Tab-separated table of C-alpha atoms in Angstrom:
chain	number	residue	atom	x	y	z
A	1	MET	CA	0.102	0.129	-0.083
A	2	ASP	CA	1.159	3.601	-0.725
A	3	THR	CA	1.587	5.214	2.483
A	4	ARG	CA	2.828	8.408	1.462
A	5	ARG	CA	1.034	11.220	3.045
A	6	PRO	CA	-0.606	14.330	1.656
A	7	LEU	CA	1.465	17.622	1.626
A	8	ARG	CA	0.102	19.191	4.616
A	9	THR	CA	-0.450	16.066	6.940
A	10	LEU	CA	3.415	15.211	6.888
A	11	ALA	CA	5.064	15.557	10.198
A	12	LEU	CA	4.194	19.223	10.440
A	13	ALA	CA	6.528	21.878	9.133
A	14	LEU	CA	8.869	23.366	11.735
A	15	GLY	CA	11.754	25.697	11.728
A	16	THR	CA	12.267	29.424	12.289
A	17	ALA	CA	8.888	30.559	13.601
A	18	GLY	CA	7.472	33.552	12.061
A	19	LEU	CA	5.792	34.869	8.925
A	20	LEU	CA	7.777	32.392	6.670
A	21	ILE	CA	7.492	28.877	8.299
A	22	SER	CA	6.489	27.155	11.338
A	23	GLY	CA	8.816	27.200	14.097
A	24	CYS	CA	10.862	24.322	15.555
A	25	SER	CA	12.360	24.780	18.837
A	26	SER	CA	14.629	23.287	21.514
A	27	GLY	CA	15.520	23.665	24.962
A	28	SER	CA	13.758	22.712	28.334
A	29	SER	CA	12.264	24.581	30.995
A	30	THR	CA	14.374	25.667	34.098
A	31	THR	CA	11.610	26.749	36.154
A	32	SER	CA	10.813	25.375	39.588
A	33	ALA	CA	8.285	23.107	37.993
A	34	SER	CA	10.919	20.135	37.866
A	35	SER	CA	10.785	20.018	41.723
A	36	SER	CA	7.121	18.689	41.563
A	37	ILE	CA	7.701	15.912	39.071
A	38	PRO	CA	8.409	12.309	39.727
A	39	SER	CA	12.134	11.576	39.398
A	40	ALA	CA	12.977	9.567	36.367
A	41	THR	CA	13.789	6.591	38.404
A	42	ALA	CA	11.497	6.694	41.183
A	43	SER	CA	8.141	4.923	41.318
A	44	PRO	CA	6.181	6.891	43.914
A	45	VAL	CA	4.085	9.986	42.571
A	46	PRO	CA	4.526	13.136	44.633
A	47	ALA	CA	1.414	13.972	46.612
A	48	ALA	CA	0.768	16.993	44.853
A	49	LEU	CA	0.215	15.069	41.654
A	50	LYS	CA	-1.487	11.967	42.713
A	51	ALA	CA	-4.940	13.383	41.864
A	52	PHE	CA	-3.575	13.763	38.313
A	53	TYR	CA	-1.783	10.485	37.868
A	54	GLY	CA	-4.952	8.734	39.539
A	55	GLN	CA	-7.637	10.096	37.674
A	56	HIS	CA	-10.100	7.927	35.636
A	57	LEU	CA	-10.399	8.350	31.766
A	58	SER	CA	-13.979	7.973	30.504
A	59	TRP	CA	-13.788	6.978	26.862
A	60	ARG	CA	-16.563	7.915	24.444
A	61	ASP	CA	-17.285	7.566	20.869
A	62	CYS	CA	-15.589	10.182	18.846
A	63	GLY	CA	-18.013	10.309	15.797
A	64	VAL	CA	-15.298	8.827	13.848
A	65	THR	CA	-15.560	5.076	13.342
A	66	GLY	CA	-13.207	3.177	15.225
A	67	PHE	CA	-11.821	5.792	17.491
A	68	GLN	CA	-12.493	6.741	21.050
A	69	CYS	CA	-11.936	10.075	22.814
A	70	THR	CA	-11.638	11.448	26.401
A	71	THR	CA	-10.211	14.216	28.201
A	72	MET	CA	-7.569	14.262	30.945
A	73	LYS	CA	-6.494	16.902	33.430
A	74	ALA	CA	-3.065	18.216	34.235
A	75	PRO	CA	-1.744	21.005	36.324
A	76	LEU	CA	-1.851	24.330	34.479
A	77	ASP	CA	1.477	25.243	36.289
A	78	TYR	CA	3.580	22.188	37.580
A	79	ALA	CA	5.208	24.407	39.946
A	80	LYS	CA	1.785	24.967	41.574
A	81	PRO	CA	-0.235	21.683	40.920
A	82	ASP	CA	-2.969	22.928	43.021
A	83	GLY	CA	-3.329	26.212	41.231
A	84	GLY	CA	-5.615	25.177	38.400
A	85	GLU	CA	-5.919	22.652	35.627
A	86	ILE	CA	-5.781	22.320	32.006
A	87	LYS	CA	-8.032	19.849	30.052
A	88	LEU	CA	-6.205	17.980	27.264
A	89	ALA	CA	-7.874	15.950	24.665
A	90	VAL	CA	-6.974	12.427	23.968
A	91	SER	CA	-8.049	9.790	21.368
A	92	ARG	CA	-7.099	6.098	20.549
A	93	LYS	CA	-7.766	3.326	18.150
A	94	LYS	CA	-7.351	0.008	20.085
A	95	ALA	CA	-5.121	-2.820	18.691
A	96	THR	CA	-6.619	-4.691	15.931
A	97	GLY	CA	-5.010	-7.940	16.412
A	98	PRO	CA	-3.818	-10.542	15.388
A	99	GLY	CA	-1.170	-10.817	17.938
A	100	LYS	CA	-0.613	-10.040	21.522
A	101	ARG	CA	-1.088	-6.459	22.425
A	102	ILE	CA	2.254	-4.896	23.226
A	103	GLY	CA	0.774	-1.496	24.735
A	104	SER	CA	0.081	1.993	23.759
A	105	LEU	CA	1.945	3.820	20.870
A	106	LEU	CA	1.749	7.390	21.309
A	107	VAL	CA	2.185	9.547	18.262
A	108	ASN	CA	2.988	13.369	17.540
A	109	PRO	CA	3.406	14.900	14.130
A	110	GLY	CA	5.354	17.891	15.129
A	111	GLY	CA	4.887	21.468	14.719
A	112	PRO	CA	5.018	22.639	17.399
A	113	GLY	CA	1.196	23.033	17.055
A	114	GLY	CA	0.380	20.275	14.898
A	115	SER	CA	-2.841	18.341	16.101
A	116	ALA	CA	-1.885	14.928	17.255
A	117	ILE	CA	-5.434	13.726	17.175
A	118	GLY	CA	-5.943	14.941	13.535
A	119	TYR	CA	-2.638	13.085	12.783
A	120	LEU	CA	-3.884	9.945	14.450
A	121	GLN	CA	-7.244	9.885	12.953
A	122	GLY	CA	-6.261	11.171	9.512
A	123	TYR	CA	-3.247	9.122	9.177
A	124	ALA	CA	-1.419	7.204	11.764
A	125	ALA	CA	-3.921	4.854	13.103
A	126	ILE	CA	-5.163	3.995	9.519
A	127	GLY	CA	-1.938	4.341	7.574
A	128	TYR	CA	0.944	3.040	9.876
A	129	PRO	CA	1.941	-0.687	8.925
A	130	ALA	CA	-0.722	-2.957	9.724
A	131	GLN	CA	1.175	-5.170	12.001
A	132	VAL	CA	1.975	-2.070	14.385
A	133	ARG	CA	-1.532	-1.208	14.399
A	134	ALA	CA	-2.433	-4.835	15.435
A	135	ARG	CA	-0.473	-4.907	18.518
A	136	TYR	CA	-0.692	-1.356	19.632
A	137	ASP	CA	-3.510	0.883	20.822
A	138	MET	CA	-2.678	3.845	18.573
A	139	VAL	CA	-3.096	7.055	20.752
A	140	ALA	CA	-2.647	10.747	20.577
A	141	ILE	CA	-2.867	13.808	22.778
A	142	ASP	CA	-3.164	17.308	21.557
A	143	PRO	CA	-0.529	19.147	23.373
A	144	ARG	CA	-1.558	21.869	25.689
A	145	GLY	CA	-2.486	25.170	23.697
A	146	VAL	CA	-3.017	22.982	20.530
A	147	ALA	CA	-6.323	22.106	18.538
A	148	ARG	CA	-8.618	20.319	20.908
A	149	SER	CA	-6.593	21.173	24.068
A	150	GLU	CA	-7.365	24.672	25.005
A	151	PRO	CA	-5.925	26.306	21.855
A	152	VAL	CA	-3.922	29.334	21.940
A	153	THR	CA	-5.495	32.035	19.759
A	154	CYS	CA	-3.992	35.272	18.388
A	155	LEU	CA	-5.659	36.682	15.563
A	156	THR	CA	-9.021	36.773	13.622
A	157	GLY	CA	-9.040	35.220	10.041
A	158	PRO	CA	-8.779	38.822	8.363
A	159	GLN	CA	-5.851	39.728	10.722
A	160	MET	CA	-4.067	36.487	9.805
A	161	ASP	CA	-4.581	37.135	6.246
A	162	ALA	CA	-2.890	40.638	6.506
A	163	TYR	CA	-0.151	39.053	8.737
A	164	THR	CA	0.782	36.365	6.131
A	165	GLN	CA	1.088	39.093	3.330
A	166	VAL	CA	3.329	41.517	5.243
A	167	ASP	CA	6.723	42.095	3.362
A	168	GLN	CA	9.045	39.413	4.918
A	169	THR	CA	12.080	40.891	2.959
A	170	PRO	CA	12.166	44.557	3.823
A	171	ASP	CA	13.839	46.864	1.477
A	172	ASP	CA	13.921	50.014	3.588
A	173	ALA	CA	13.457	51.322	7.088
A	174	GLY	CA	9.655	51.693	6.492
A	175	GLU	CA	9.121	47.989	5.642
A	176	VAL	CA	11.580	46.927	8.592
A	177	THR	CA	9.130	48.993	10.781
A	178	ALA	CA	6.004	47.290	9.261
A	179	LEU	CA	7.395	43.702	9.730
A	180	SER	CA	8.515	44.384	13.408
A	181	GLY	CA	4.927	45.988	13.917
A	182	ALA	CA	3.293	42.810	12.567
A	183	PHE	CA	5.213	40.666	15.036
A	184	LYS	CA	4.460	42.757	17.766
A	185	LYS	CA	0.723	43.007	16.933
A	186	PHE	CA	0.770	39.025	16.550
A	187	ALA	CA	2.332	38.802	20.120
A	188	THR	CA	-0.042	41.231	21.611
A	189	GLY	CA	-3.172	39.376	20.053
A	190	CYS	CA	-1.823	36.071	21.837
A	191	GLU	CA	-1.362	37.843	25.077
A	192	GLN	CA	-4.867	39.300	24.991
A	193	ARG	CA	-6.876	36.064	23.755
A	194	SER	CA	-4.489	33.413	25.520
A	195	GLY	CA	-2.525	35.263	28.229
A	196	GLU	CA	-3.481	32.657	30.910
A	197	ILE	CA	-2.024	29.692	29.017
A	198	LEU	CA	1.070	31.356	27.342
A	199	PRO	CA	3.618	30.814	30.227
A	200	HIS	CA	2.636	27.110	30.336
A	201	VAL	CA	2.915	25.542	26.853
A	202	SER	CA	6.416	24.601	27.114
A	203	THR	CA	7.789	21.263	25.587
A	204	VAL	CA	8.858	20.267	29.012
A	205	GLU	CA	5.280	20.682	30.470
A	206	THR	CA	3.790	18.756	27.508
A	207	ALA	CA	6.392	15.968	28.011
A	208	ARG	CA	5.068	15.876	31.719
A	209	ASP	CA	1.506	15.551	30.512
A	210	MET	CA	2.662	12.651	28.431
A	211	ASP	CA	3.822	10.902	31.472
A	212	ILE	CA	0.268	11.525	33.084
A	213	LEU	CA	-1.172	9.888	30.137
A	214	ARG	CA	1.223	7.060	30.071
A	215	ALA	CA	0.218	6.106	33.532
A	216	LEU	CA	-3.445	6.457	32.905
A	217	LEU	CA	-3.106	4.143	29.973
A	218	GLY	CA	-1.574	1.449	32.225
A	219	ASP	CA	1.752	1.491	30.664
A	220	ASP	CA	5.002	1.006	32.622
A	221	ARG	CA	6.927	2.630	29.796
A	222	LEU	CA	5.981	5.217	27.063
A	223	ASN	CA	6.205	3.907	23.615
A	224	TYR	CA	6.268	6.786	20.945
A	225	VAL	CA	6.705	7.859	17.551
A	226	GLY	CA	7.321	11.488	17.275
A	227	ALA	CA	8.203	13.322	14.096
A	228	SER	CA	9.843	16.669	13.269
A	229	TYR	CA	9.246	19.004	16.483
A	230	GLY	CA	7.711	15.621	17.945
A	231	THR	CA	11.607	14.326	18.098
A	232	PHE	CA	12.373	17.166	20.633
A	233	LEU	CA	9.363	16.369	22.624
A	234	GLY	CA	10.434	12.598	22.678
A	235	ALA	CA	13.845	13.392	23.693
A	236	THR	CA	12.543	15.730	26.336
A	237	TYR	CA	10.410	12.994	27.794
A	238	ALA	CA	13.470	10.704	27.716
A	239	GLU	CA	15.499	13.393	29.584
A	240	LEU	CA	12.904	13.739	32.291
A	241	PHE	CA	11.806	10.078	32.742
A	242	PRO	CA	14.644	7.861	31.118
A	243	ALA	CA	13.373	4.945	33.345
A	244	ARG	CA	9.947	5.165	31.848
A	245	ALA	CA	11.017	5.650	28.056
A	246	GLY	CA	10.110	2.686	26.081
A	247	ARG	CA	10.349	2.309	22.458
A	248	LEU	CA	10.980	5.830	21.255
A	249	VAL	CA	11.274	6.671	17.599
A	250	LEU	CA	12.331	10.217	16.620
A	251	ASP	CA	12.025	10.798	13.000
A	252	GLY	CA	13.278	13.945	11.272
A	253	ALA	CA	15.249	14.843	14.401
A	254	MET	CA	15.983	18.244	15.944
A	255	ASP	CA	19.224	19.069	17.707
A	256	PRO	CA	18.491	20.571	21.245
A	257	SER	CA	22.000	21.650	21.860
A	258	LEU	CA	21.323	24.584	19.139
A	259	PRO	CA	20.650	28.296	20.175
A	260	SER	CA	17.788	29.701	18.047
A	261	VAL	CA	20.026	31.650	15.714
A	262	GLU	CA	22.275	28.606	14.929
A	263	MET	CA	18.973	26.501	14.357
A	264	ASN	CA	17.349	28.789	12.138
A	265	ARG	CA	20.662	29.363	9.978
A	266	ASP	CA	20.961	25.537	9.795
A	267	GLN	CA	17.315	25.377	8.627
A	268	THR	CA	17.984	27.964	6.177
A	269	ALA	CA	20.659	25.752	4.577
A	270	GLY	CA	18.289	22.790	4.809
A	271	PHE	CA	15.737	24.457	2.654
A	272	GLU	CA	18.405	25.543	0.281
A	273	THR	CA	19.451	21.795	-0.075
A	274	ALA	CA	15.819	20.686	-0.787
A	275	PHE	CA	15.542	23.598	-3.391
A	276	GLN	CA	18.650	22.486	-5.200
A	277	SER	CA	17.209	18.880	-5.217
A	278	PHE	CA	14.005	19.972	-6.656
A	279	ALA	CA	15.867	22.392	-9.280
A	280	GLY	CA	17.984	19.701	-10.376
A	281	ASP	CA	14.996	17.642	-11.056
A	282	CYS	CA	12.983	20.346	-12.596
A	283	VAL	CA	15.620	21.437	-15.209
A	284	LYS	CA	15.820	18.189	-16.582
A	285	LYS	CA	12.079	18.749	-17.991
A	286	ALA	CA	11.121	20.322	-21.075
A	287	ASP	CA	8.465	22.262	-19.158
A	288	CYS	CA	10.401	23.432	-16.319
A	289	PRO	CA	9.230	27.145	-15.397
A	290	LEU	CA	12.708	27.773	-14.033
A	291	GLY	CA	14.772	26.947	-17.045
A	292	THR	CA	16.574	23.965	-18.521
A	293	THR	CA	20.171	24.736	-18.199
A	294	SER	CA	21.175	24.511	-14.484
A	295	THR	CA	20.256	24.760	-10.847
A	296	SER	CA	21.811	28.218	-10.721
A	297	GLU	CA	19.566	29.410	-13.555
A	298	ALA	CA	16.509	27.985	-11.553
A	299	ALA	CA	17.567	29.892	-8.495
A	300	ASN	CA	17.966	33.124	-10.402
A	301	ARG	CA	14.503	32.800	-11.923
A	302	LEU	CA	12.819	32.009	-8.834
A	303	LYS	CA	14.343	35.005	-7.072
A	304	GLN	CA	13.348	37.207	-10.026
A	305	LEU	CA	9.833	36.000	-9.846
A	306	PHE	CA	9.804	36.827	-5.992
A	307	ALA	CA	11.303	40.331	-6.866
A	308	ASP	CA	8.477	40.788	-9.521
A	309	LEU	CA	5.907	39.708	-7.109
A	310	ASP	CA	7.153	42.021	-4.420
A	311	ALA	CA	6.945	44.890	-6.852
A	312	LYS	CA	3.552	43.995	-8.350
A	313	PRO	CA	1.456	41.074	-6.740
A	314	ILE	CA	-0.808	39.212	-9.193
A	315	ALA	CA	-4.417	38.115	-9.158
A	316	THR	CA	-5.498	34.771	-7.589
A	317	GLY	CA	-9.057	34.437	-8.006
A	318	ASP	CA	-9.433	35.413	-4.336
A	319	PRO	CA	-9.458	38.783	-2.840
A	320	ARG	CA	-5.985	38.297	-1.677
A	321	LYS	CA	-3.464	38.937	-4.378
A	322	LEU	CA	-0.168	36.871	-4.607
A	323	GLY	CA	2.843	38.872	-3.340
A	324	GLU	CA	6.337	37.808	-2.575
A	325	SER	CA	5.452	36.533	1.086
A	326	LEU	CA	2.640	34.344	0.136
A	327	ALA	CA	4.747	33.081	-3.038
A	328	THR	CA	7.621	32.175	-0.788
A	329	THR	CA	5.565	30.235	1.669
A	330	GLY	CA	3.934	28.317	-1.387
A	331	VAL	CA	7.405	27.322	-2.521
A	332	ILE	CA	8.690	26.365	0.887
A	333	ALA	CA	5.516	24.229	1.587
A	334	ALA	CA	6.411	22.101	-1.468
A	335	MET	CA	9.739	21.389	-0.134
A	336	TYR	CA	8.510	19.040	2.454
A	337	ASP	CA	7.738	16.449	0.158
A	338	GLU	CA	8.953	15.629	-3.126
A	339	THR	CA	5.545	14.298	-4.380
A	340	ALA	CA	4.385	17.934	-4.448
A	341	TRP	CA	6.985	19.054	-7.015
A	342	PRO	CA	4.825	18.557	-9.912
A	343	GLN	CA	2.184	20.827	-8.166
A	344	LEU	CA	4.835	23.481	-7.566
A	345	ARG	CA	5.934	23.443	-11.188
A	346	GLU	CA	2.443	23.874	-12.257
A	347	ALA	CA	1.911	26.643	-9.908
A	348	LEU	CA	5.248	28.636	-10.803
A	349	THR	CA	4.281	28.156	-14.409
A	350	ALA	CA	0.967	29.851	-13.832
A	351	ALA	CA	2.421	32.633	-11.465
A	352	GLN	CA	4.840	33.454	-14.631
A	353	LYS	CA	1.620	33.893	-16.542
A	354	GLY	CA	-0.177	36.233	-13.958
A	355	ASP	CA	-2.223	33.342	-12.165
A	356	GLY	CA	-1.142	33.227	-8.533
A	357	SER	CA	-3.848	30.625	-7.518
A	358	GLY	CA	-1.547	27.632	-7.283
A	359	LEU	CA	1.076	29.095	-5.168
A	360	LEU	CA	-1.688	30.718	-3.149
A	361	SER	CA	-3.243	27.046	-2.658
A	362	LEU	CA	0.092	25.764	-1.271
A	363	ALA	CA	0.581	28.576	0.929
A	364	ASP	CA	-2.791	28.363	2.488
A	365	SER	CA	-2.317	24.444	3.039
A	366	TYR	CA	0.875	25.367	4.685
A	367	TYR	CA	-0.909	27.971	7.181
A	368	GLU	CA	-3.853	25.555	7.654
A	369	ARG	CA	-6.187	28.348	6.255
A	370	GLU	CA	-9.851	27.129	5.681
A	371	PRO	CA	-11.792	28.256	2.447
A	372	ASN	CA	-14.119	30.206	4.710
A	373	GLY	CA	-11.016	32.304	5.583
A	374	SER	CA	-10.660	30.824	9.106
A	375	TYR	CA	-7.255	29.429	10.385
A	376	ALA	CA	-6.467	26.413	12.541
A	377	ASN	CA	-4.522	27.636	15.527
A	378	LEU	CA	-1.262	25.712	14.211
A	379	MET	CA	0.742	29.016	13.677
A	380	TYR	CA	-0.396	30.576	16.995
A	381	ALA	CA	0.608	27.441	18.945
A	382	ASN	CA	3.690	27.253	17.003
A	383	ALA	CA	4.837	30.670	18.058
A	384	ALA	CA	3.704	30.143	21.607
A	385	VAL	CA	5.933	27.052	22.207
A	386	ASN	CA	8.849	28.427	20.284
A	387	CYS	CA	9.066	31.494	22.056
A	388	ILE	CA	8.862	30.052	25.543
A	389	ASP	CA	11.257	27.133	24.827
A	390	LEU	CA	14.175	29.307	23.504
A	391	PRO	CA	15.267	32.877	23.955
A	392	PRO	CA	14.698	34.792	20.644
A	393	ALA	CA	17.293	34.416	17.777
A	394	PHE	CA	17.282	38.274	17.384
A	395	THR	CA	15.923	41.147	19.325
A	396	THR	CA	16.492	43.980	17.250
A	397	SER	CA	16.321	44.658	13.469
A	398	LYS	CA	20.123	45.619	13.703
A	399	ALA	CA	21.055	42.334	14.801
A	400	VAL	CA	19.218	40.794	11.837
A	401	THR	CA	20.913	43.091	9.380
A	402	GLN	CA	24.352	42.012	10.786
A	403	ALA	CA	23.361	38.300	10.245
A	404	LEU	CA	21.992	38.670	6.681
A	405	PRO	CA	25.326	37.736	5.141
A	406	ALA	CA	25.382	34.513	6.821
A	407	PHE	CA	21.748	33.625	6.020
A	408	GLU	CA	22.050	34.579	2.542
A	409	LYS	CA	25.220	32.338	2.272
A	410	ALA	CA	23.162	29.609	3.747
A	411	SER	CA	20.579	30.103	0.956
A	412	PRO	CA	20.800	32.792	-1.728
A	413	VAL	CA	17.080	32.156	-2.629
A	414	PHE	CA	15.417	32.095	0.958
A	415	GLY	CA	18.203	33.516	3.387
A	416	LYS	CA	16.742	37.099	3.726
A	417	GLY	CA	13.234	35.958	4.533
A	418	PHE	CA	14.423	33.232	7.158
A	419	ALA	CA	16.711	35.905	8.875
A	420	TRP	CA	13.782	38.374	9.290
A	421	ALA	CA	11.448	35.702	10.469
A	422	SER	CA	13.782	34.894	13.111
A	423	LEU	CA	12.903	38.370	14.763
A	424	ASN	CA	9.330	37.107	15.544
A	425	CYS	CA	10.033	36.266	19.271
A	426	ALA	CA	11.515	39.690	20.078
A	427	SER	CA	8.148	41.074	21.420
A	428	TRP	CA	6.856	37.955	23.013
A	429	PRO	CA	5.038	38.688	26.266
A	430	VAL	CA	6.216	35.784	28.012
A	431	ARG	CA	9.806	35.280	28.947
A	432	ALA	CA	11.727	31.921	27.529
A	433	THR	CA	12.057	29.360	30.175
A	434	GLY	CA	14.282	27.014	28.225
A	435	THR	CA	18.058	26.830	27.228
A	436	PRO	CA	19.922	24.849	24.482
A	437	HIS	CA	21.595	21.865	26.032
A	438	ARG	CA	22.599	18.455	25.097
A	439	ILE	CA	20.167	15.773	25.922
A	440	LYS	CA	21.825	12.347	27.177
A	441	ALA	CA	18.844	10.564	28.818
A	442	GLU	CA	21.130	8.412	30.735
A	443	GLY	CA	19.514	4.839	31.604
A	444	ALA	CA	16.779	5.195	28.756
A	445	ALA	CA	16.319	2.262	26.563
A	446	PRO	CA	17.430	2.282	23.106
A	447	ILE	CA	16.144	5.237	21.181
A	448	VAL	CA	15.960	5.047	17.362
A	449	VAL	CA	16.819	8.541	15.739
A	450	VAL	CA	15.841	8.846	11.966
A	451	GLY	CA	17.436	11.384	9.584
A	452	THR	CA	16.793	12.087	5.959
A	453	THR	CA	19.986	13.412	4.146
A	454	ARG	CA	17.978	16.024	2.030
A	455	ASP	CA	15.420	17.075	4.801
A	456	PRO	CA	14.487	20.819	4.266
A	457	ALA	CA	13.252	21.331	7.762
A	458	THR	CA	15.297	19.154	10.033
A	459	PRO	CA	18.816	19.142	8.406
A	460	TYR	CA	20.455	15.621	8.588
A	461	LYS	CA	23.269	17.074	10.861
A	462	TRP	CA	20.744	17.484	13.469
A	463	ALA	CA	19.791	13.651	13.449
A	464	LYS	CA	23.544	12.701	13.788
A	465	SER	CA	24.069	15.251	16.498
A	466	LEU	CA	20.797	14.074	18.637
A	467	ALA	CA	21.793	10.534	18.135
A	468	GLY	CA	25.429	11.141	19.329
A	469	GLN	CA	23.953	12.953	22.403
A	470	LEU	CA	21.581	10.349	23.524
A	471	SER	CA	23.390	7.724	25.810
A	472	SER	CA	21.382	5.033	24.122
A	473	GLY	CA	20.542	6.714	20.669
A	474	THR	CA	21.016	4.731	17.442
A	475	LEU	CA	20.941	6.534	14.037
A	476	LEU	CA	19.086	5.277	10.994
A	477	THR	CA	19.551	7.183	7.816
A	478	TYR	CA	17.379	7.647	4.849
A	479	GLN	CA	19.242	8.712	1.798
A	480	GLY	CA	16.811	10.697	-0.070
A	481	ASP	CA	14.374	13.878	-0.281
A	482	GLY	CA	11.653	15.121	1.911
A	483	HIS	CA	10.769	15.500	5.512
A	484	THR	CA	10.839	12.587	7.815
A	485	ALA	CA	11.212	9.028	6.431
A	486	TYR	CA	8.883	6.550	8.196
A	487	GLY	CA	6.016	5.371	6.161
A	488	ARG	CA	7.225	7.325	2.990
A	489	GLY	CA	8.025	4.585	0.589
A	490	SER	CA	11.344	3.106	1.861
A	491	ASP	CA	10.923	-0.595	2.631
A	492	CYS	CA	14.486	-0.538	4.411
A	493	ILE	CA	13.238	2.268	6.857
A	494	ASP	CA	9.768	0.969	7.332
A	495	THR	CA	11.257	-2.606	8.201
A	496	ALA	CA	13.863	-1.327	10.510
A	497	ILE	CA	11.426	0.768	12.671
A	498	ASN	CA	8.805	-2.002	12.487
A	499	THR	CA	11.142	-4.532	13.908
A	500	TYR	CA	12.073	-2.078	16.638
A	501	LEU	CA	8.491	-1.136	17.526
A	502	LEU	CA	7.206	-4.788	17.327
A	503	GLU	CA	10.350	-6.683	18.947
A	504	GLY	CA	12.194	-4.076	20.824
A	505	THR	CA	15.410	-4.615	18.610
A	506	PRO	CA	16.900	-1.308	17.145
A	507	PRO	CA	18.598	-1.110	13.885
A	508	SER	CA	22.406	-1.205	14.002
A	509	ASP	CA	23.734	2.378	14.613
A	510	GLY	CA	24.632	4.029	11.426
A	511	LYS	CA	22.272	1.828	9.189
A	512	LYS	CA	21.747	3.596	5.680
A	513	CYS	CA	18.497	3.168	3.629
A	514	SER	CA	17.282	4.648	0.378
């Protein structure tokens, strides 16, 4: 069966939070909340958390065939467990058999901000290999602040439309002021609409929520497949609770040791690598809208298209016109999955003829914009998690200007936009609680870290780094294109991961697949 996922249901996009792309982040909370959490090796639950670890889950029909849903409670603030609760949505599809049930398999598609329940019901619980679904209850919890779990909200639909169209490659002081103002208005909107939850959406807190769910599901250890940002969430869980970490697959891995600016610059280079792969494929085709001679010609033609759209946006058949910002987002969206390349070629061809509808459609899928003009909360949760997990990459426009040469060296096509997008946390109303650091997770069972050599959003070097940091990490490599590897057409990758999930035997460290 072809298990390739549609463009936007891939392990959700990540990277530099801002206008340009969804954010990926790393770092863990350094607040006093850690003192309230069970130690990684201790079995007893602290008295302040017993009510949460001892609650009863009341499962009900979801309205989606084969799935059950429930709501669990967690402390809003782990430093003050009696100071209020947050309700978190959970869904599952029970093991189908045949074969003895292994336990629960928690899945997370990344983001941050991607709905794990949407991913479970739309793909994982029906698209993961049958033998895995036969022996695991497939489970998802929407992280705090995401989708069904008390979502962060920031802007109205029309306000978000305006936000996505702000010039993200400013050419003068006025445009710099407008971009900085857009970031500030976004942050202010989040504070006004979601101020109570904003200080409590860190990755560390979500990982602690996952441990409560593990206990409520009756599992001694957490079995987990996390993609993209979900790899950082899984690694954080292993760091907090190494003795409770079961079979963990971290696909499209992040490097938690990097500060924001280095992470953003690495990702800029990742998208350049992906674009070069797309361009190399495109120029071999007679109808390539970016020329047929070389990847350098393709890059120059794309840059020219962006410049033309910056000067004069084009019609889309929608009240919104296609300018440089939305066009760039549309191109970036197609970099996540090589099966979207034909769609991108068609969209670029149409744009050159004055029809921006194709690139607008790609951008809308990326932002999770509905036809009625409403948006899912992906981008709001994305910024909220990123901006609390790590200090901002830049706090002033001067700092961005100084960093531009390095970003443009990393990607002549995307570098300028990625650099300016890295300013988005500068006005955030909540101070970051995390710091970049290496995650060792001493005492954890073997953890499989998966990296794709031409992954745009989580560069392959990150997977190598994380596998080296984890005391029990083993690196599995997919030599190919696209974001993440499991369930994307490689029998070698799927067999290695299936064997690990079903038998507990990880692939040999350094195993390569194509």
